[in-house]
XYZ file of C-alpha atoms in Angstrom:
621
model
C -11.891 11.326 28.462
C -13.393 9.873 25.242
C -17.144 10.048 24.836
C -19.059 7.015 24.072
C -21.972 8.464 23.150
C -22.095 7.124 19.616
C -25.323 6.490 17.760
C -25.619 4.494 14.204
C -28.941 6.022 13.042
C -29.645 6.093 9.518
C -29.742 9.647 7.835
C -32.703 10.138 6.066
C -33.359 8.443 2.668
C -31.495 4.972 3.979
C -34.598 3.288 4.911
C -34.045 0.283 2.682
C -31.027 -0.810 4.693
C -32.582 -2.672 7.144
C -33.101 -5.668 4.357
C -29.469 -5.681 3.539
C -27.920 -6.670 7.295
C -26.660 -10.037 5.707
C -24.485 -7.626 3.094
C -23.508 -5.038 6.004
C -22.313 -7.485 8.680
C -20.559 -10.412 6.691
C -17.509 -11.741 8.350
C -14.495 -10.498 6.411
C -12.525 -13.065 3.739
C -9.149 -12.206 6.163
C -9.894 -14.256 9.078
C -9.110 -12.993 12.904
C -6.117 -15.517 13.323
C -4.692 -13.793 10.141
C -2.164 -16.782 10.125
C -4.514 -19.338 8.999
C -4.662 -18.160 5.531
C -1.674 -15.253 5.142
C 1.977 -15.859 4.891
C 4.241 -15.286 8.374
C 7.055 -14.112 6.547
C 6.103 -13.309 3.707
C 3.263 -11.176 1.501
C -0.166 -12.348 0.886
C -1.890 -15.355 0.843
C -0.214 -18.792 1.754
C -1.316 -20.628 -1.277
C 0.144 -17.856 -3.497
C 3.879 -17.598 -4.865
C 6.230 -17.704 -7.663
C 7.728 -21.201 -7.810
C 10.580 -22.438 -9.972
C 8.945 -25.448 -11.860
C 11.277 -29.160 -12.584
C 11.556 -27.218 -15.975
C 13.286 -24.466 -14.427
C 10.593 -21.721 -15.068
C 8.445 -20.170 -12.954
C 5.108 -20.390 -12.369
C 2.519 -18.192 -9.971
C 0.879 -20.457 -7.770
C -2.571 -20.917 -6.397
C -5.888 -19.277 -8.042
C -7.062 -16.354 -6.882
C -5.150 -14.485 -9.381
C -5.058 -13.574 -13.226
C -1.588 -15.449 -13.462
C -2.401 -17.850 -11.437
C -1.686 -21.546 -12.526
C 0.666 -19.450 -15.238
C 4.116 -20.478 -16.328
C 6.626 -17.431 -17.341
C 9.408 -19.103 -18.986
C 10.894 -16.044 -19.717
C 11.502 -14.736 -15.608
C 14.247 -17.182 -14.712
C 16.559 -15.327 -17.718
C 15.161 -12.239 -17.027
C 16.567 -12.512 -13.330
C 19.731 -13.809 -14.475
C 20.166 -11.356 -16.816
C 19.411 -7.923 -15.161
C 20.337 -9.150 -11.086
C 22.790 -12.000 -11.748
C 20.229 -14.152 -10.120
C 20.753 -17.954 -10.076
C 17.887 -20.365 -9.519
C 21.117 -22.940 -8.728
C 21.568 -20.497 -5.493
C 18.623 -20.255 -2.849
C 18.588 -18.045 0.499
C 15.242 -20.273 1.985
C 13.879 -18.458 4.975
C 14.589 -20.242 8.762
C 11.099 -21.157 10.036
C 10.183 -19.344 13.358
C 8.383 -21.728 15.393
C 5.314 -20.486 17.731
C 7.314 -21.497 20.853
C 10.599 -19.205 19.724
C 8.372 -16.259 19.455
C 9.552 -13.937 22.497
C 7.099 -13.764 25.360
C 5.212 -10.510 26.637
C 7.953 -8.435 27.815
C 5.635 -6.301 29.846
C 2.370 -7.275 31.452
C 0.293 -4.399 33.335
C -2.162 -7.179 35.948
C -4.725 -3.906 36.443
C -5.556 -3.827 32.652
C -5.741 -7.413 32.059
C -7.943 -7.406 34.755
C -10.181 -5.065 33.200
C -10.652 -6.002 29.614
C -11.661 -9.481 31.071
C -14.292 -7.693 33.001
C -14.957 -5.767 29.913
C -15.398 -8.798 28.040
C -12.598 -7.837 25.076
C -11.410 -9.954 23.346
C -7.793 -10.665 23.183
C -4.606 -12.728 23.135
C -1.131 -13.351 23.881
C -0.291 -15.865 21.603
C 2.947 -15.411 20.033
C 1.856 -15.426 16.035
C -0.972 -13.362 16.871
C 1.781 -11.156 18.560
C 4.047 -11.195 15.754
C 1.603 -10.617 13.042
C 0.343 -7.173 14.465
C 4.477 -6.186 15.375
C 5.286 -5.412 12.092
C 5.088 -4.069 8.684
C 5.954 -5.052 5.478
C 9.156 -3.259 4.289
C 11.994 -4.899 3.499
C 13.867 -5.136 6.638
C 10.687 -6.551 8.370
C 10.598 -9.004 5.857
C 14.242 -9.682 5.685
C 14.072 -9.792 10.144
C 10.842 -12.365 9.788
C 12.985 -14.534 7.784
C 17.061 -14.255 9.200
C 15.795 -13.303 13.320
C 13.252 -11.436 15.495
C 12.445 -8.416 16.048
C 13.525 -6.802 19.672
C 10.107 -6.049 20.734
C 6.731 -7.220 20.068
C 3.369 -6.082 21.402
C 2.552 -7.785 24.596
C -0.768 -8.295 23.698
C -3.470 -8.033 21.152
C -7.032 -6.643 21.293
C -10.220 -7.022 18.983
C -12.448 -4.143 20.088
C -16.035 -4.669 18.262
C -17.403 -1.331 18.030
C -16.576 2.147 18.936
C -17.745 2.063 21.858
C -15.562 -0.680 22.782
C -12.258 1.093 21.401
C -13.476 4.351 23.879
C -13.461 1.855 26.845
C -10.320 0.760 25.824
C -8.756 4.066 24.944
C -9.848 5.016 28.725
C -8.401 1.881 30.355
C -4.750 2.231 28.485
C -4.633 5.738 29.832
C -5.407 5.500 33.257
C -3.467 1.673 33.310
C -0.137 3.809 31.496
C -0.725 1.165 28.621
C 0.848 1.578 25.020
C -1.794 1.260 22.274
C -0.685 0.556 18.402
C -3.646 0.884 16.018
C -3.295 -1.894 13.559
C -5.835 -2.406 10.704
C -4.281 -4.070 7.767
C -0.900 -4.917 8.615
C 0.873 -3.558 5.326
C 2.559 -0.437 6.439
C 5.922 0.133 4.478
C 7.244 2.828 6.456
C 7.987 0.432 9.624
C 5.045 2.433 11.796
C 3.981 -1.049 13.389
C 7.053 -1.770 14.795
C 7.370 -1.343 18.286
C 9.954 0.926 20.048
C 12.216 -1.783 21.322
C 13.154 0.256 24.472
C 9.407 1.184 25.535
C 9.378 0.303 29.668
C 4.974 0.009 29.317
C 2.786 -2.475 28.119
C 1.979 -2.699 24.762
C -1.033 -3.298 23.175
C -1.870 -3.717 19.486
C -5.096 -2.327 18.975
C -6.157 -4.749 16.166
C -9.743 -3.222 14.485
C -10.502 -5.912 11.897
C -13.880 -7.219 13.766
C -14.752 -3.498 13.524
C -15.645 -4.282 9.899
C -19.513 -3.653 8.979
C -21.105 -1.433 6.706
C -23.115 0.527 9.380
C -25.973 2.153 6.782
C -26.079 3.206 3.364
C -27.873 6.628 2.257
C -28.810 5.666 -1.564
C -30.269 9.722 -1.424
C -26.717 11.544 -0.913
C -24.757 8.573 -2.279
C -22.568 8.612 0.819
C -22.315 5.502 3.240
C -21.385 4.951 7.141
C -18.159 2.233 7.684
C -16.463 0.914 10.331
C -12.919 1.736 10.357
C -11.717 -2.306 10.443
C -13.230 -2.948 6.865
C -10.667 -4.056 4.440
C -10.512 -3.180 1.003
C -11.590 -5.508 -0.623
C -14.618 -6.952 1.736
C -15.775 -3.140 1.599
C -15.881 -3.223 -2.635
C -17.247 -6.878 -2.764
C -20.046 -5.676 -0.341
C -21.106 -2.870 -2.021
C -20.936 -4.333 -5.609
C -23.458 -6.229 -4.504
C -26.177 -3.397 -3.610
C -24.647 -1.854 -7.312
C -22.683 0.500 -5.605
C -18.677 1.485 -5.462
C -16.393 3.385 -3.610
C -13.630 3.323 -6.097
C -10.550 3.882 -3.912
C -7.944 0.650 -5.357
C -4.574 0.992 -3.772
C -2.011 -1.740 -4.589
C -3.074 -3.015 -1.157
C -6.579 -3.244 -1.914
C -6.869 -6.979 -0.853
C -5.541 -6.174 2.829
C -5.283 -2.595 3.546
C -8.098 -0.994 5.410
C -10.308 1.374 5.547
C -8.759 3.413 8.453
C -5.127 2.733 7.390
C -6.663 4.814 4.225
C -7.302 7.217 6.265
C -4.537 7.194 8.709
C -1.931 7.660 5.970
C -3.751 9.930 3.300
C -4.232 7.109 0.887
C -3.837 7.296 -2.737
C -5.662 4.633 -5.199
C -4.907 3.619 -8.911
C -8.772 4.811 -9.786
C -8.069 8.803 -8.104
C -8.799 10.119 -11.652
C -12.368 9.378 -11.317
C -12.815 8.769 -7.564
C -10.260 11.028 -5.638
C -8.147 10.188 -3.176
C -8.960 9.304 0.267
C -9.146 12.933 1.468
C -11.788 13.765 -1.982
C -13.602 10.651 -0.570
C -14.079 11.034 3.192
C -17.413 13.004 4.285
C -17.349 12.589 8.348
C -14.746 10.637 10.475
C -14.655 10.015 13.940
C -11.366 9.465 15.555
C -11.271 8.792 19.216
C -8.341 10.210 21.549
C -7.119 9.735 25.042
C -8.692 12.830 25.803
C -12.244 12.441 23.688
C -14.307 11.380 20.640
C -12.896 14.406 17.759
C -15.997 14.702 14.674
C -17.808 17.416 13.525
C -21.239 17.764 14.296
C -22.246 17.399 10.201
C -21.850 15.350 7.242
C -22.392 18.746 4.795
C -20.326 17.978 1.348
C -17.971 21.223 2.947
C -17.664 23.786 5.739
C -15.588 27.022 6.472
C -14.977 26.331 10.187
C -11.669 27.222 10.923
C -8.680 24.575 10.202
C -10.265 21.245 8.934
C -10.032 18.592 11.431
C -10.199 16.173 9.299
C -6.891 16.872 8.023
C -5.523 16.799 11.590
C -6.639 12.832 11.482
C -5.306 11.721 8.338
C -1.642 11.297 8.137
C -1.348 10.895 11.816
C -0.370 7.316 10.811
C -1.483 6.148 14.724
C 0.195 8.587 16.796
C -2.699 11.091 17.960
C -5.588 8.051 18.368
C -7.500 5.725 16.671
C -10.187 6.106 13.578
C -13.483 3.853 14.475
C -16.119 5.205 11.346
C -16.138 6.866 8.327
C -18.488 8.386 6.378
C -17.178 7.952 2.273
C -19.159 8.946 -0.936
C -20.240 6.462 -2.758
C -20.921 5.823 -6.894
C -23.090 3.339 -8.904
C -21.085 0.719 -9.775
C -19.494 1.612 -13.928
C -22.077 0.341 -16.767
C -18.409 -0.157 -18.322
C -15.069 -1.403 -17.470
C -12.478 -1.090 -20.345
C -8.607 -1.943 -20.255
C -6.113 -0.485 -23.250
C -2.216 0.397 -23.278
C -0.316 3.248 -25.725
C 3.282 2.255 -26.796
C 5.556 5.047 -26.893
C 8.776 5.705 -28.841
C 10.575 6.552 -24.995
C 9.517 7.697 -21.721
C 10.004 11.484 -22.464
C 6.446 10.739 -25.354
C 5.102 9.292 -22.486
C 5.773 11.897 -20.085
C 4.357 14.581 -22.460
C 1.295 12.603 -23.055
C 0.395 12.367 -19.545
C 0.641 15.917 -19.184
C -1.445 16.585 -21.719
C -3.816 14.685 -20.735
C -4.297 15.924 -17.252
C -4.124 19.349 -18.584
C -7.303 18.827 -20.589
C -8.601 16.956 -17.715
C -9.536 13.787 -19.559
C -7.203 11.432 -18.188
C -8.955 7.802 -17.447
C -9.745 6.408 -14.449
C -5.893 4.215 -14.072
C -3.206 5.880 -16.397
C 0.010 4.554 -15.302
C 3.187 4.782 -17.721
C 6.663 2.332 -17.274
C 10.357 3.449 -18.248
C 11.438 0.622 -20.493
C 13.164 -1.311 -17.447
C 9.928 -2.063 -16.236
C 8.604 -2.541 -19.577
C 11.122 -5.650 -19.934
C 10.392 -6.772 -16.494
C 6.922 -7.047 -17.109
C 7.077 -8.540 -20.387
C 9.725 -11.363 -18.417
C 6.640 -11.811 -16.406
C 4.044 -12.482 -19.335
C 2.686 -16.350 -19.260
C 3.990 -18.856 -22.106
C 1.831 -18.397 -25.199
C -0.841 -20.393 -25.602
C -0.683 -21.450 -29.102
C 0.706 -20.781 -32.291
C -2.186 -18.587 -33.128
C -1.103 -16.391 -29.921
C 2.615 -16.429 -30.605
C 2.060 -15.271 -34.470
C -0.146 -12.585 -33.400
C 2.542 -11.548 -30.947
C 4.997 -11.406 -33.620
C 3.283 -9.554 -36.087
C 2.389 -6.656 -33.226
C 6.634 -6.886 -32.463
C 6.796 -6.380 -35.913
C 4.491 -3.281 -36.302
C 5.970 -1.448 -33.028
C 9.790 -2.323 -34.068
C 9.891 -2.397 -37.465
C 7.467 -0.424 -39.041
C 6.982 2.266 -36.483
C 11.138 1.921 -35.564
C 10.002 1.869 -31.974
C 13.701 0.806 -30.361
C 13.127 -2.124 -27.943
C 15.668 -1.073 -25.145
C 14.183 2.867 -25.220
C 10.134 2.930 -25.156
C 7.556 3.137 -22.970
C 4.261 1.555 -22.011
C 1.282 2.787 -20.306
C -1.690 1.025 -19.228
C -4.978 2.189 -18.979
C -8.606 1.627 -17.113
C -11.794 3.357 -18.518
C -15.114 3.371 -16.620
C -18.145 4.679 -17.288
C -21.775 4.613 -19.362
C -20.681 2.812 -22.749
C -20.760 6.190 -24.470
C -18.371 7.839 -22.007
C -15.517 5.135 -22.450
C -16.222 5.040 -26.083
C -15.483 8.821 -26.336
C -12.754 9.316 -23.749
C -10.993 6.320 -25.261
C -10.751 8.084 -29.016
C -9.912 11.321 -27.280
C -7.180 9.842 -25.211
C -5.916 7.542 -28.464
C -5.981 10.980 -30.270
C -3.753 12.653 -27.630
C -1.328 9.845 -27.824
C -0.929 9.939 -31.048
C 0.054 13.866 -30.980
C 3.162 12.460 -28.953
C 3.623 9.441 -30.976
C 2.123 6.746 -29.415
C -0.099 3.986 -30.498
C -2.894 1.303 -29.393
C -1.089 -1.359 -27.434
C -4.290 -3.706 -26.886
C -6.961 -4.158 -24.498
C -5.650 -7.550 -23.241
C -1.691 -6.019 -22.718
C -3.733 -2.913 -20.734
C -5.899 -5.925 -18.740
C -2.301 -7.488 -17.770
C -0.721 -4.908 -16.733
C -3.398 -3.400 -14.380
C -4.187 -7.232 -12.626
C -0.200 -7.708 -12.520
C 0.018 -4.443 -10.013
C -1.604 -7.050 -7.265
C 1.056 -10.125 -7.629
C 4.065 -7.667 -8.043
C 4.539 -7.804 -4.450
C 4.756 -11.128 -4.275
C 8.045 -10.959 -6.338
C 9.696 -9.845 -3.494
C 9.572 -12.903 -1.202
C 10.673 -14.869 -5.067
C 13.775 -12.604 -5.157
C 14.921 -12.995 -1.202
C 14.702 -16.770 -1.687
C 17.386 -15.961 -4.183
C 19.602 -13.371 -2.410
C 18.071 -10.809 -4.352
C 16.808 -8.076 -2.496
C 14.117 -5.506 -4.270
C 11.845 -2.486 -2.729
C 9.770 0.551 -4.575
C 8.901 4.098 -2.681
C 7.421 7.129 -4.154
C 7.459 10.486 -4.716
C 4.960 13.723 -5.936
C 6.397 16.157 -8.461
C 5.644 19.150 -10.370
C 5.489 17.972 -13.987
C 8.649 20.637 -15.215
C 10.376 18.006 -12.874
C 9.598 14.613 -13.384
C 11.904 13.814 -16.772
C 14.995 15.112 -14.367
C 14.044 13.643 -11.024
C 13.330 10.299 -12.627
C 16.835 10.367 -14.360
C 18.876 11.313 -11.554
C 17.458 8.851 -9.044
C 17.393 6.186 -11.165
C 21.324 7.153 -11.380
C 21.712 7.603 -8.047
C 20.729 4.338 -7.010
C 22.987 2.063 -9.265
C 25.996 4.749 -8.124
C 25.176 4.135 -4.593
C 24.881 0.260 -5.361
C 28.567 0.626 -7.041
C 29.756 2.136 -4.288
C 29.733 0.205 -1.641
C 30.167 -3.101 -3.622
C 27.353 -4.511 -5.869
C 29.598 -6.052 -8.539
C 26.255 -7.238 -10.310
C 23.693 -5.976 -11.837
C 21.375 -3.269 -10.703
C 18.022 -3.015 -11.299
C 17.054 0.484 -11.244
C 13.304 1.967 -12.923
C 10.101 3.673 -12.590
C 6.569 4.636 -13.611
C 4.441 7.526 -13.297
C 1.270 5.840 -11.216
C -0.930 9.147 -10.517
C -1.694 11.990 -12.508
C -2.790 15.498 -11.386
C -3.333 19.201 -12.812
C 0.412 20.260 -11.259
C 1.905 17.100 -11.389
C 2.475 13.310 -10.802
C 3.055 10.564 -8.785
C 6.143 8.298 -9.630
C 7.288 4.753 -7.888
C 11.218 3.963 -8.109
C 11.752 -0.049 -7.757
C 15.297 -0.929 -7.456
C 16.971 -4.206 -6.548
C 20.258 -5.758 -6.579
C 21.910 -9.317 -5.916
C 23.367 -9.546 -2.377
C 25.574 -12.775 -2.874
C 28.741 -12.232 -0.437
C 27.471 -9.014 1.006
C 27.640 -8.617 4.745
C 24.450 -6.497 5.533
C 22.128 -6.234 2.544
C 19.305 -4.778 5.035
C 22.074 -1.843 5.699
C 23.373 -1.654 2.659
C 19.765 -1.104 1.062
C 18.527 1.488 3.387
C 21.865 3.622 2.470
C 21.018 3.789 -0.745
C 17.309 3.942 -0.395
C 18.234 7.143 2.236
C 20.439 8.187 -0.655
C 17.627 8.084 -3.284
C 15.808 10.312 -1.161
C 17.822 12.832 -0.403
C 18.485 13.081 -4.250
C 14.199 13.031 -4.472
C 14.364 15.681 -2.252
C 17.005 17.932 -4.356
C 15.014 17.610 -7.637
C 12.176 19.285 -6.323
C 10.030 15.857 -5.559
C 8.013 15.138 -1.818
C 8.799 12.926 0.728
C 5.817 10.826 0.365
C 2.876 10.882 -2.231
C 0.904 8.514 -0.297
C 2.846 6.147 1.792
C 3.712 8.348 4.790
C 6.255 9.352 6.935
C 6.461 6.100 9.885
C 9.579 5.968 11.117
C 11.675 5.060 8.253
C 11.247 9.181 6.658
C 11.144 10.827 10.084
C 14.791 12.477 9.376
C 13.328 14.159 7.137
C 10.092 15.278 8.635
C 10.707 18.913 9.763
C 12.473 19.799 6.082
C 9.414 18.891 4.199
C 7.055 20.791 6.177
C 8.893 23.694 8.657
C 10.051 23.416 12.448
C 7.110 25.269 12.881
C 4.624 22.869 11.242
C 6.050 20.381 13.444
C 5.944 22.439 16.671
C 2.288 22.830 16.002
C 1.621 18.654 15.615
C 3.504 18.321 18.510
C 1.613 20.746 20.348
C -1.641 18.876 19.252
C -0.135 15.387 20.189
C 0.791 16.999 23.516
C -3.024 17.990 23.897
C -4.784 15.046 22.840
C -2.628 12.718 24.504
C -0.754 14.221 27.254
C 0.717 10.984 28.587
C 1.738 9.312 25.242
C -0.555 6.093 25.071
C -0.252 6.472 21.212
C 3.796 5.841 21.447
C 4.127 4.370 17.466
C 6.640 6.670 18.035
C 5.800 7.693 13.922
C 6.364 11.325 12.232
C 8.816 12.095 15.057
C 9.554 11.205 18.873
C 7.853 12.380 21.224
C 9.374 15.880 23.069
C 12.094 15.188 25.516
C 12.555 11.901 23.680
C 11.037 8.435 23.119
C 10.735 5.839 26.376
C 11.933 3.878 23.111
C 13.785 4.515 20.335
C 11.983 4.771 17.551
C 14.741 3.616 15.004
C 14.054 -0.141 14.925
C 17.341 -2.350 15.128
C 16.526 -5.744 13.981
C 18.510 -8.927 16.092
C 19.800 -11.008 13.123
């Protein structure tokens, strides 16, 4: 059974942390009730959304945001011209009232009983249900806003501590209780949803009031977290006491920190910081069968297979993350944006390499095809005077005229620097100097700033292009670099092939970017959308091309995930990326640490001798 034996002592060296409680222990900016400020149906905030204006433009709303306020009177042709979009046509979402919400399907009376005598805290509410049931790809999105889904959890729980998720761990196994770890909610591999034919109560074990800073060791730059703390509470906090952890996924502003580590996350920043698994110095991960940590927080061991690795990617199904130990950094003396312009994606391509070769890459380096060069340029705000608009002409000029740059073929990367003033002054000449070996030139600090901020609204485009029966999705892929000009060809290909074949008549959006950078290779995102006017099942007809996209990933040598996981949506594919015996062994370990399934996601594969549920999630539209 887990142990509860947990202590929060400071190492040595973190003396000056009792002073900073007020910093470690603020409430979070997402509030409990995650309703009260964050879309139902929808990504992000309430108060922010593209809008079509009386002038029929659109405009981000709100202010939290670099565009917000903006108006982009370019979008509306942009839509019309690469989707057949019509701002004439809208697809609004049906509102799902509180009282339509399905009831608890299963209620177990002996472990109700006992979280009230534990004092948990908890609810059956149906939008604090429905929140915590799903994810965010698109058919959860497209099921919030067309039906329901078949199965919700029965209940939600707000453990406090870790010693509070042990005595719940122990209650849902000895009750025969489901429990769903659920931290930020923005899963796109559908490992929230429930398995609609599960017979047991399920729980959604919800760790977002598990979100202090438990001590900081200024000494060994490394600090103690509790799993719960979102992204960007954790950042804000520490910016404060001058201090960073560096780790910016696109989900920064409601991811957390043990969805990090539950999927092996991947940030924009890995160039300096590392990815999760460079970051994470101790975890502790309780199971239905006990508390798994090592007994150390030494910078590395040689102690047989790495546990660590056994806890992140397991994506919920082996138990639940309660504290991590991360490194930490000063926070950057300097922050600098800038963006190279390329003659085509190929210059870009080799530039990239090159610069990961000689292992001066900056902190973001992320380069666009030119299909998502247009679409981000349709999504640059109206100049703001003629001042603005003639320097914009004259740098047209220069890129298209006098360099013969061809608008339809290059490319565009964006850039982040950080460091001492002298550092980003250097790496940014060396890096300039690369580019220019392949042709590229200085695209402008402010184009660079844009493009970087515009990676947190770009989800938000979705929800725009469903009210507009447009539907739209990205997923990614790793790849060795001798692979990436081919794989990003042919899949872009693929997709507007399979779109073709099984009816699109209009246009198909179909592009990419290389996002991550390393010594072997690189991350790349696909985005592809299409118009869905007089189709019958756009949800269906998406996922058989998506599925199509990645078997063709798959072919050209790419992974099946660079960072967003496996869930439920991949699982078909599970046992080719890694061996039947690879998965033998994780089953083996699932079978060990939790004999009678309480973690039933139901993610990376069913469970042997098959699923009380299926694990394919059919939505009721």
């Amino acid at each position: 059974m887990p142990d509860d034996s947990k202590s929060d002592e400071k190492p040595s060296g973190s003396d000056k942390e009792t002073a900073k409680d007020s910093v470690f222990k603020r409430p979070s900016v997402i509030p409990k009730h995650r309703q009260d400020l964050l879309k139902w149906n929808g990504w992000g905030y309430q108060d922010s959304q593209f809008a079509v204006t009386n002038q029929r433009t659109l405009t981000f709303t709100g202010q939290r945001y670099q565009l917000s306020g903006s108006e982009m009177p370019a979008l509306v042709e942009w839509m019309e011209k690469a989707l057949g979009a019509s701002i004439d046509q809208r697809s609004p979402a049906k509102f799902t009232r509180p009282e339509n919400i399905p009831p608890p399907v299963q209620v177990n009376a002996d472990f109700m009983s006992a979280i009230r005598q534990l004092g948990l805290s908890h609810s059956d509410a149906g939008p604090d249900r429905l929140f915590r049931g799903h994810g965010h790809t698109l058919e959860e999105m497209f099921t919030l806003r067309e039906g329901m889904f078949p199965r919700l959890p029965d209940l939600v729980v707000w453990p406090t501590s870790h010693r509070e998720v042990v005595e719940l761990v122990n209650l849902a196994n000895r009750c025969g209780v489901v429990l769903i770890p659920f931290g930020g909610g923005t899963s796109v591999t559908g490992a929230l949803l429930c398995p609609s034919g599960e017979r047991r109560m399920i729980v959604s074990l919800d760790t977002s009031q598990m979100n202090r800073i438990l001590w900081l060791d200024e000494r060994n730059l490394i600090g103690r977290f509790e799993a719960g703390i979102i992204g960007q509470d954790l950042e804000a906090r520490l910016a404060e006491l001058g201090y960073c952890i560096g780790h910016e996924p696109d989900s920064l502003e409601f991811s957390s920190l043990g969805g990090w580590v539950a999927t092996r996350a991947s940030g924009m920043k890995k160039n300096v910081y590392g990815n999760i698994e460079d970051l994470l110095v101790h975890v502790t991960f309780v199971t239905p069968t006990g508390v798994i940590e090592k007994s150390c927080a030494a910078p590395r061991v040689s102690v047989g297979p790495d546990v660590h690795h056994l806890i992140m990617g397991s994506e919920g199904s082996l138990g639940v993350v309660t504290e991590v130990t991360l490194k930490i950094r000063p926070l950057p003396q300097t922050r600098r944006y800038g963006s190279l312009v390329f003659a085509d994606f190929a210059s870009g391509v080799r530039c990239l390499r090159e610069l990961a070769l000689r292992r001066c890459a900056p902190a973001s380096v992320r380069l666009m095809d030119n299909e998502q060069f247009q679409f981000g340029h349709a999504l640059r705000p109206a100049a703001s005077g003629w001042t603005t608009a003639f320097v914009d002409a004259v740098k047209r000029f220069y890129v298209t005229r006098v360099r013969g740059f061809k608008p339809d073929e290059l490319a565009v990367a964006t850039l982040l620097y950080e460091g001492t003033p002298e550092e980003v002054a250097q790496q940014e000449a060396l890096v300039n100097s690369i580019a220019a070996n392949h042709g590229g030139i200085s695209g402008g600090e402010e184009n660079g700033r844009r493009g970087y901020m515009l990676t947190f609204v770009i989800a938000y485009l979705r929800d725009l292009g469903l009210d507009y029966y447009c539907v739209g999705e990205s997923f990614e892929t790793s790849v060795p670099w001798d692979r990436v000009l081919d794989l990003c060809r042919n899949v872009k290909l693929r997709i507007k092939e399979e779109c073709r074949s099984r009816g699109v008549t209009q246009p198909v959006l179909s592009t990419c970017r290389v996002t991550q950078t390393y010594d072997a290779g690189a991350c790349v995102y696909f985005y592809f959308a299409y118009n869905y006017r007089g189709l019958p099942d756009p949800v269906h007809l998406y996922e058989e091309v998506e599925n199509a996209a990645r078997d063709e990933i798959l072919a050209n040598g790419g992974s099946l995930s660079h960072h967003h996981g496996v869930g439920k949506i991949r699982q078909r594919w599970y046992s080719r990326s890694v061996s039947e015996p690879a998965v033998a062994a994780v089953r083996a370990v699932k079978s060990r640490l939790d004999p009678n399934n309480v973690f039933a996601c139901g993610n990376l594969f069913e469970p042997a001798g098959g699923p009380d549920g299926q694990t394919e999630q059919k939505a009721k539209l």
